[in-house]
PDB file of C-alpha atoms and ligand atoms in Angstrom:
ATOM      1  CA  UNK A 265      68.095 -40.217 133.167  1.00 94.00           C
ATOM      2  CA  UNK A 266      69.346 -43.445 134.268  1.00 95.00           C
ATOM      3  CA  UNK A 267      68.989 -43.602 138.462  1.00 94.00           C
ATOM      4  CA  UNK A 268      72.817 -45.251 138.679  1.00 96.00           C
ATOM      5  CA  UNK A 269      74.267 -42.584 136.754  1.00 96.00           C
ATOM      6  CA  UNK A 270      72.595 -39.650 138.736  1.00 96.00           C
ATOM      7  CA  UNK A 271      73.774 -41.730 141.779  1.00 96.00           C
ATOM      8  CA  UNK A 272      77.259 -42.434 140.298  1.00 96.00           C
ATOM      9  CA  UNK A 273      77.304 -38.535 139.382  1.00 97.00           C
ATOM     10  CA  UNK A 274      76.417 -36.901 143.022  1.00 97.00           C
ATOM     11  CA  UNK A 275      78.689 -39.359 144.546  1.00 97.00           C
ATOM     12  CA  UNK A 276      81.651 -37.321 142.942  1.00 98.00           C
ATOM     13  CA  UNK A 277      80.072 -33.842 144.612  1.00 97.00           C
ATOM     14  CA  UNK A 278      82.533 -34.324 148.196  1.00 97.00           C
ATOM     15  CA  UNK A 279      79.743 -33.444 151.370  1.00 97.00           C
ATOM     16  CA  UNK A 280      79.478 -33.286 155.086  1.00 98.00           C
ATOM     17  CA  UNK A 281      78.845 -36.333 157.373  1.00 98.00           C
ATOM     18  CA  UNK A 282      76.302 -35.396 159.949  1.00 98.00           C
ATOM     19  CA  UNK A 283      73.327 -37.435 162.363  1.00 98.00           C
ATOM     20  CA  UNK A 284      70.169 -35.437 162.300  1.00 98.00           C
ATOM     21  CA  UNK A 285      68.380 -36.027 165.777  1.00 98.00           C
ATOM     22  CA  UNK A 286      65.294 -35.115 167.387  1.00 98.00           C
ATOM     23  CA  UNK A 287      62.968 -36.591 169.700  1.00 98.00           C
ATOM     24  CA  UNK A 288      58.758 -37.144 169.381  1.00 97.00           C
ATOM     25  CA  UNK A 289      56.407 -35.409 171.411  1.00 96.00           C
ATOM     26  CA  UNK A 290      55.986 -38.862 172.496  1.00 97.00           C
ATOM     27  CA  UNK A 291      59.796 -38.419 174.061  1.00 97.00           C
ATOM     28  CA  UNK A 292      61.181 -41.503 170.996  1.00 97.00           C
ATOM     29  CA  UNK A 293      64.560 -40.258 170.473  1.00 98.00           C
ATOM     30  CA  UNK A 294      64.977 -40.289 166.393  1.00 98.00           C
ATOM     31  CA  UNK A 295      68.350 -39.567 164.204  1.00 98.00           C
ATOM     32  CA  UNK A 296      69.776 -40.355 160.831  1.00 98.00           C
ATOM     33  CA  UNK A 297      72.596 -39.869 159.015  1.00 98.00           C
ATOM     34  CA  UNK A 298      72.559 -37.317 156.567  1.00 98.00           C
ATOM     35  CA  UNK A 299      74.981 -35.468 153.854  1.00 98.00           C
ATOM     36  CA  UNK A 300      72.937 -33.482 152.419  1.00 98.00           C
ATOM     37  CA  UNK A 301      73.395 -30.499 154.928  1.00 98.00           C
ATOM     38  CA  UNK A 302      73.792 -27.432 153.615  1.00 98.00           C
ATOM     39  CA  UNK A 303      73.299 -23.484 154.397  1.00 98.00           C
ATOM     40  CA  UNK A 304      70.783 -21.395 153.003  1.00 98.00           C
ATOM     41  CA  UNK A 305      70.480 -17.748 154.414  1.00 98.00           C
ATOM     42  CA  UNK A 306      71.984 -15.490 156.687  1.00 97.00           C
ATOM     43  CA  UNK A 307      69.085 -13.831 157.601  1.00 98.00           C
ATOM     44  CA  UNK A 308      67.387 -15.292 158.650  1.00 98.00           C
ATOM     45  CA  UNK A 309      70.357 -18.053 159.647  1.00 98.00           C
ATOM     46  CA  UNK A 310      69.162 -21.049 157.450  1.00 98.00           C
ATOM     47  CA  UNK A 311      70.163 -24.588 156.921  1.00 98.00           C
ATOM     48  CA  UNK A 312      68.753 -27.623 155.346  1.00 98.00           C
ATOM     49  CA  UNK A 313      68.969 -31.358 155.119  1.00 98.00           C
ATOM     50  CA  UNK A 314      66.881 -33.298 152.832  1.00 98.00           C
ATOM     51  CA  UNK A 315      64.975 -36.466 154.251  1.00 98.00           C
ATOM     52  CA  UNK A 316      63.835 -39.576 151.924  1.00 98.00           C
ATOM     53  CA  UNK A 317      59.944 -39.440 152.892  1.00 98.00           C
ATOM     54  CA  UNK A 318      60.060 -43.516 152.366  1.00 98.00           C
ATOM     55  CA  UNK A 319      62.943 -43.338 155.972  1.00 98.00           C
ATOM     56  CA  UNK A 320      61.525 -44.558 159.240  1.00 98.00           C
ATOM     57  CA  UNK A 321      62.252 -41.274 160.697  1.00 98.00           C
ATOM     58  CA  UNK A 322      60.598 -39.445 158.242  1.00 98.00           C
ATOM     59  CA  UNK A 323      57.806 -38.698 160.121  1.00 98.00           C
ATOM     60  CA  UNK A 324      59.539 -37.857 163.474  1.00 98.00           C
ATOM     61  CA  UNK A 325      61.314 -35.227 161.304  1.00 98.00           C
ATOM     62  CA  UNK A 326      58.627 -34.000 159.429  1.00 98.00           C
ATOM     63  CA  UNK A 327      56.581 -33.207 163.112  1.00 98.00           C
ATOM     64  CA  UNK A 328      59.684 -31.846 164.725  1.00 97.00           C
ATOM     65  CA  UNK A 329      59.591 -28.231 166.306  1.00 97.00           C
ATOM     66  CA  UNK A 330      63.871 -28.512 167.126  1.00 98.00           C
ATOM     67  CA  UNK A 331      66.189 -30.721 165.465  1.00 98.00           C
ATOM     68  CA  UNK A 332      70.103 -30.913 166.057  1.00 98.00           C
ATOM     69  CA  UNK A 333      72.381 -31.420 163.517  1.00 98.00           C
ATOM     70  CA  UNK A 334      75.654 -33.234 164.318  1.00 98.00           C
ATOM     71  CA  UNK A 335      78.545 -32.741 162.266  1.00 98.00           C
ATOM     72  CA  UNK A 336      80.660 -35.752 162.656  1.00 98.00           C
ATOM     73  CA  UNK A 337      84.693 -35.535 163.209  1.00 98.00           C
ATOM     74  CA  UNK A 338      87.430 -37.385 161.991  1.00 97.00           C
ATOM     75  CA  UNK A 339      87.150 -41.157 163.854  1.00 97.00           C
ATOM     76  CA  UNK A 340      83.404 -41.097 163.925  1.00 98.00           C
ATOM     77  CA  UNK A 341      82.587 -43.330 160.887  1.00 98.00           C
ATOM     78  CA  UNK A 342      81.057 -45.866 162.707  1.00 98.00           C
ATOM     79  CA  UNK A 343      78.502 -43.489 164.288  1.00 98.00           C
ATOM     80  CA  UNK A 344      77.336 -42.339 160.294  1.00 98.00           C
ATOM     81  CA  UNK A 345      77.354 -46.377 159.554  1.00 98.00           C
ATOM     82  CA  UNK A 346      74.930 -46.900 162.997  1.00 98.00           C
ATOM     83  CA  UNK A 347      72.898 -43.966 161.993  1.00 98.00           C
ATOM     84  CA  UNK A 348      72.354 -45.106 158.553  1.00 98.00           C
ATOM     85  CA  UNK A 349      71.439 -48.816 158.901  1.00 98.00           C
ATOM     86  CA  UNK A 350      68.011 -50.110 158.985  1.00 98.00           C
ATOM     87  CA  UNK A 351      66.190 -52.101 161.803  1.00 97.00           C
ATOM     88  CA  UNK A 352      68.373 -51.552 164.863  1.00 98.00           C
ATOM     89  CA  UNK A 353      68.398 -49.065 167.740  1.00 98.00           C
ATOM     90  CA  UNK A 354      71.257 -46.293 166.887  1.00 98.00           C
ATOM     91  CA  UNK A 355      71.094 -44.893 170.366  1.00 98.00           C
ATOM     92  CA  UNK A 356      71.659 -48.317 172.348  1.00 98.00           C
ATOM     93  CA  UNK A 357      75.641 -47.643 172.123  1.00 97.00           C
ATOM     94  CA  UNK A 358      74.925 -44.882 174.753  1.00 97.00           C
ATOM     95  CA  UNK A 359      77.164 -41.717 173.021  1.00 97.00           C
ATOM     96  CA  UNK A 360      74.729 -39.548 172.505  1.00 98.00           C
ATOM     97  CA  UNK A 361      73.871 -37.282 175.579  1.00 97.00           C
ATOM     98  CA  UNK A 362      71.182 -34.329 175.941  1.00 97.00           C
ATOM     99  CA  UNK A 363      73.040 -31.592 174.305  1.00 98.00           C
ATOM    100  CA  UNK A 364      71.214 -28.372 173.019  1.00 97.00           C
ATOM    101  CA  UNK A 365      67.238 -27.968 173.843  1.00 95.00           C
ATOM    102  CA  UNK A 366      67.723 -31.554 175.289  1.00 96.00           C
ATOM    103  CA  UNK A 367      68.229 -32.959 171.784  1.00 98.00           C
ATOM    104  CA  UNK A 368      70.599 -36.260 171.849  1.00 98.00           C
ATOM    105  CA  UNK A 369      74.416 -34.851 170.589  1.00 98.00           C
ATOM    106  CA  UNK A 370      77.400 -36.014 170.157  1.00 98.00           C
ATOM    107  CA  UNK A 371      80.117 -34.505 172.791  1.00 97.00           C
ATOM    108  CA  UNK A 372      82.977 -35.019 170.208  1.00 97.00           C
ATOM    109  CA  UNK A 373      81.162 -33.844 166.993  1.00 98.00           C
ATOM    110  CA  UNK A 374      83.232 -31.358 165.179  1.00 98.00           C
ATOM    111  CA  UNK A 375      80.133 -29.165 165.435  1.00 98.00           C
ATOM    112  CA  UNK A 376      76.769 -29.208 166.273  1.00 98.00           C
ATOM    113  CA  UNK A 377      74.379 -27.193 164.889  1.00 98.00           C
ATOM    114  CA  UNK A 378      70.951 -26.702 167.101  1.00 98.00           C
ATOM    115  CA  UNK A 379      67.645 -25.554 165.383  1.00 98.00           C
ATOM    116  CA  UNK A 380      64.035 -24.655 165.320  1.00 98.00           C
ATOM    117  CA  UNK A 381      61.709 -25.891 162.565  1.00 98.00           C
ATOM    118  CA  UNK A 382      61.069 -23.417 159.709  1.00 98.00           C
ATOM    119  CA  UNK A 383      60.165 -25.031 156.595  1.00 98.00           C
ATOM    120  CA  UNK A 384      59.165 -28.379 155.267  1.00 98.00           C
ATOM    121  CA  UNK A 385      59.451 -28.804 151.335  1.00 98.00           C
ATOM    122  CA  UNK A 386      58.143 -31.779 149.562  1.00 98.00           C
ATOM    123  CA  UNK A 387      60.894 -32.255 146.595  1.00 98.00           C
ATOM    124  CA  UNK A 388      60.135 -35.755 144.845  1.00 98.00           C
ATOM    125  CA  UNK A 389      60.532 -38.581 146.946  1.00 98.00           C
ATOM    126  CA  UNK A 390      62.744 -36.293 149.667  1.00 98.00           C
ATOM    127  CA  UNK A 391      61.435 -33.297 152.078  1.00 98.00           C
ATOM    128  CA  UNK A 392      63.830 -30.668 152.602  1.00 98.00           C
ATOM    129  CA  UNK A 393      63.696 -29.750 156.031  1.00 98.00           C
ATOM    130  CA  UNK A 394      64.846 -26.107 156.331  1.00 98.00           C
ATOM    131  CA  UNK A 395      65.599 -24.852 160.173  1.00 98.00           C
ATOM    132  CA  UNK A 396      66.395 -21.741 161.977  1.00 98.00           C
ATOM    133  CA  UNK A 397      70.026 -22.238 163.467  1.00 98.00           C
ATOM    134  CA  UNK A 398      69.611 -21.006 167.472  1.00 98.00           C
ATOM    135  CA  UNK A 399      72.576 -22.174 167.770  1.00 98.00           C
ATOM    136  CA  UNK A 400      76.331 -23.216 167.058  1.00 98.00           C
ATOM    137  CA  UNK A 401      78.713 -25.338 168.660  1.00 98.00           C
ATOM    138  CA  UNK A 402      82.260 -25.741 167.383  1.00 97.00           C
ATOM    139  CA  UNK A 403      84.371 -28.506 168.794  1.00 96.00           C
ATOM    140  CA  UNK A 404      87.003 -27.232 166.644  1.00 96.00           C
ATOM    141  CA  UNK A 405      87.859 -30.712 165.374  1.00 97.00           C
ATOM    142  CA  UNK A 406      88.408 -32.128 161.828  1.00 96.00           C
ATOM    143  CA  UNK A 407      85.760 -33.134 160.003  1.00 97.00           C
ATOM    144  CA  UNK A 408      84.774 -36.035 158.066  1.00 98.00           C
ATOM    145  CA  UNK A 409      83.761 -35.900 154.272  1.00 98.00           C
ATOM    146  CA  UNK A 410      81.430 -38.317 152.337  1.00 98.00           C
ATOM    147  CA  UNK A 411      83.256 -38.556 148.586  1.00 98.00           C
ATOM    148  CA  UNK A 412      82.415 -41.692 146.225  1.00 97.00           C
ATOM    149  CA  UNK A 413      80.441 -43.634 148.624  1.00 96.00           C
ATOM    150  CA  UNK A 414      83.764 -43.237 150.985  1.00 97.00           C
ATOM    151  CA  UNK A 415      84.643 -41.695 154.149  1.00 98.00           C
ATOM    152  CA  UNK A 416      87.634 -39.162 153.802  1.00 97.00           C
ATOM    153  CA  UNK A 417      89.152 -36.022 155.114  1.00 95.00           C
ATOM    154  CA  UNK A 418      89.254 -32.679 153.142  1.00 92.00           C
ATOM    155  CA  UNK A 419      93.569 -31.907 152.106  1.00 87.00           C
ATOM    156  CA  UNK A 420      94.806 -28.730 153.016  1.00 80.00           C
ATOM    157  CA  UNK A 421      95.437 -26.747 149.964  1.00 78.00           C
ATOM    158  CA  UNK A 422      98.897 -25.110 148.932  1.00 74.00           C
ATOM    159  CA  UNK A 423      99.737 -21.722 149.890  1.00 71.00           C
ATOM    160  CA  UNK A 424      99.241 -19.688 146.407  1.00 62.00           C
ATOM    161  CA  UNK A 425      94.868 -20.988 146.870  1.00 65.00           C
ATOM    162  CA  UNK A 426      94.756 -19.453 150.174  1.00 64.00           C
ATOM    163  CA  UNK A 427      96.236 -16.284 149.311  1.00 65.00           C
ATOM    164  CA  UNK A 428      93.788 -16.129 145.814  1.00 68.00           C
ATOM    165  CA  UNK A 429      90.928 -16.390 148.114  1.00 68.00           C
ATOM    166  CA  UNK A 430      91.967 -13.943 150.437  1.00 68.00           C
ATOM    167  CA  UNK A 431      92.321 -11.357 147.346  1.00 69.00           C
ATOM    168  CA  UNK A 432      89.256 -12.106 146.621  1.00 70.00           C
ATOM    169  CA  UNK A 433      87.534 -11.272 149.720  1.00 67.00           C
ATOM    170  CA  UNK A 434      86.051 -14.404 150.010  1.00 65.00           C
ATOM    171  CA  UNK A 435      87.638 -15.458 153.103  1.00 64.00           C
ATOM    172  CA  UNK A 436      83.858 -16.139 154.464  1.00 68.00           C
ATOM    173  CA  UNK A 437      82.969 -18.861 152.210  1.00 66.00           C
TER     174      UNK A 437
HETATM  175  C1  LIG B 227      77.014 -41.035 154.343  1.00 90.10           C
HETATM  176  C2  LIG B 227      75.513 -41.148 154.273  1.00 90.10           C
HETATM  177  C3  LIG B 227      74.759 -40.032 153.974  1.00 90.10           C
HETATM  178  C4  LIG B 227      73.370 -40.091 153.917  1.00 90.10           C
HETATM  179  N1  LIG B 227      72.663 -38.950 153.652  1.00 90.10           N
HETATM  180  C5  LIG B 227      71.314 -38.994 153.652  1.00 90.10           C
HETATM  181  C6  LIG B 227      70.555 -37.801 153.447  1.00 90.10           C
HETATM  182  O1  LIG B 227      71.094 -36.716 153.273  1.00 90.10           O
HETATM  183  N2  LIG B 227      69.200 -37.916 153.463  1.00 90.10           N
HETATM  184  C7  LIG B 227      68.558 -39.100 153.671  1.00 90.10           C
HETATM  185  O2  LIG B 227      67.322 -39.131 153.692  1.00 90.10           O
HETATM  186  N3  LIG B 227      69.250 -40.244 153.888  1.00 90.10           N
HETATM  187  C8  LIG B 227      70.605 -40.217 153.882  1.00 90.10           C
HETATM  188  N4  LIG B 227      71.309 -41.369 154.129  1.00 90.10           N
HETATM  189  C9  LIG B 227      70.556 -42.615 154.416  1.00 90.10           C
HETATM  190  C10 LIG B 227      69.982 -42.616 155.847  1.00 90.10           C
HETATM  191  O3  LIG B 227      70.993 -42.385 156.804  1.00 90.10           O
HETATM  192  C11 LIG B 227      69.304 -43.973 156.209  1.00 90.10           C
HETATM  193  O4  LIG B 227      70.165 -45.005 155.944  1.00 90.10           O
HETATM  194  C12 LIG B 227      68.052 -44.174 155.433  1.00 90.10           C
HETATM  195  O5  LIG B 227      67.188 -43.105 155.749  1.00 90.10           O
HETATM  196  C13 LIG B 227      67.348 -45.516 155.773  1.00 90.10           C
HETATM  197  O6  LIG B 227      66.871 -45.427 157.043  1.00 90.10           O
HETATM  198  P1  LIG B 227      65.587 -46.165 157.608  1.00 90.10           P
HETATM  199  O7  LIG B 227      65.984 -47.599 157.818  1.00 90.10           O
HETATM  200  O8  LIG B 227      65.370 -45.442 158.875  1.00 90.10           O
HETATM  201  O9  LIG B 227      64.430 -46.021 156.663  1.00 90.10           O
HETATM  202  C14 LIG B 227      72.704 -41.324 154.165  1.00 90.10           C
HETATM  203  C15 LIG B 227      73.463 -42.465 154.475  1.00 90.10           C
HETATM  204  C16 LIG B 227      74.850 -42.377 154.525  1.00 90.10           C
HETATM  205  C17 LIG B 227      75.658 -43.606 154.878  1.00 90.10           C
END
């Protein structure tokens, strides 16, 4: 399959915006931003991100015992931009603060999601990182979405949706 296409493709599939952070056991605080988060089980409480094995943090990640996952808000699309660019230092703007198990948070994320290490799978040229969720914060605030290589906001759906899934018991998902 042609690379663009897949690329073009997944672009269409609307996902999270969060920063990843952790920090060595040489005390290096490490973070990238990362769509790719997802939940896996509910028992144990699962969650992954996937992690391109060529990123500089790859290795920070792939030793980590605790990671925190920040889910970004509405407003905070320069912090995914600073996160995801190459060669600079994305804590020197001084947002982040020691949040759970001392990892560097955000204090406005719409959540943040605070985990141990419990698996890490090699998957071609990514490693999905699966960890334990300890715990959840919820800042109760919008989020952002990543949709077509754009930053956006999910729509509130019309009435007759809600009430479908409601009939359908599927309020949970
Ligand atoms: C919206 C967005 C989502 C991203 N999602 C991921 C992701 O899920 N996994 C990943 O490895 N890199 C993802 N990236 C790229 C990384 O944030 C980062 O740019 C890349 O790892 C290069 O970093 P490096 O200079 O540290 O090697 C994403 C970038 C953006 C802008």
């Amino acid at each position: 399959m042609d690379p663009s296409d897949f690329t073009r493709g997944m672009a269409a599939v609307p996902g999270p915006v969060t920063v990843a952070t952790t920090v060595t056991g040489a005390g290096a605080r490490s973070g990238f931003t990362a769509s790719s988060f997802v939940s896996v089980s509910l028992d144990p409480p699962l969650v992954l991100l996937c992690i391109d094995q060529g990123a500089s943090t790859y290795q920070a990640f792939a030793d980590a015992d605790r990671f925190l996952v920040n889910v970004l808000a509405e407003g905070q699309e320069a912090v995914a931009l600073r996160f995801a660019t190459s060669g600079i230092d994305r804590f020197a703007a001084g947002d982040m603060r020691p949040c759970e198990g001392g990892l560097p948070g955000l204090p406005e994320a719409a959540l943040r999601v605070s985990c141990t290490r419990h698996a890490l799978v090699g998957a071609g040229d990514h490693g999905i990182l699966v960890g334990r969720v300890e715990e959840i914060r919820d800042g109760r605030r919008p989020p952002l979405v990543y949709h077509r290589r754009s930053f956006t906001r999910p729509a509130p759906l019309p009435r007759p949706e809600e009430q479908l899934l409601s009939a359908l018991h599927l309020t949970d998902w």
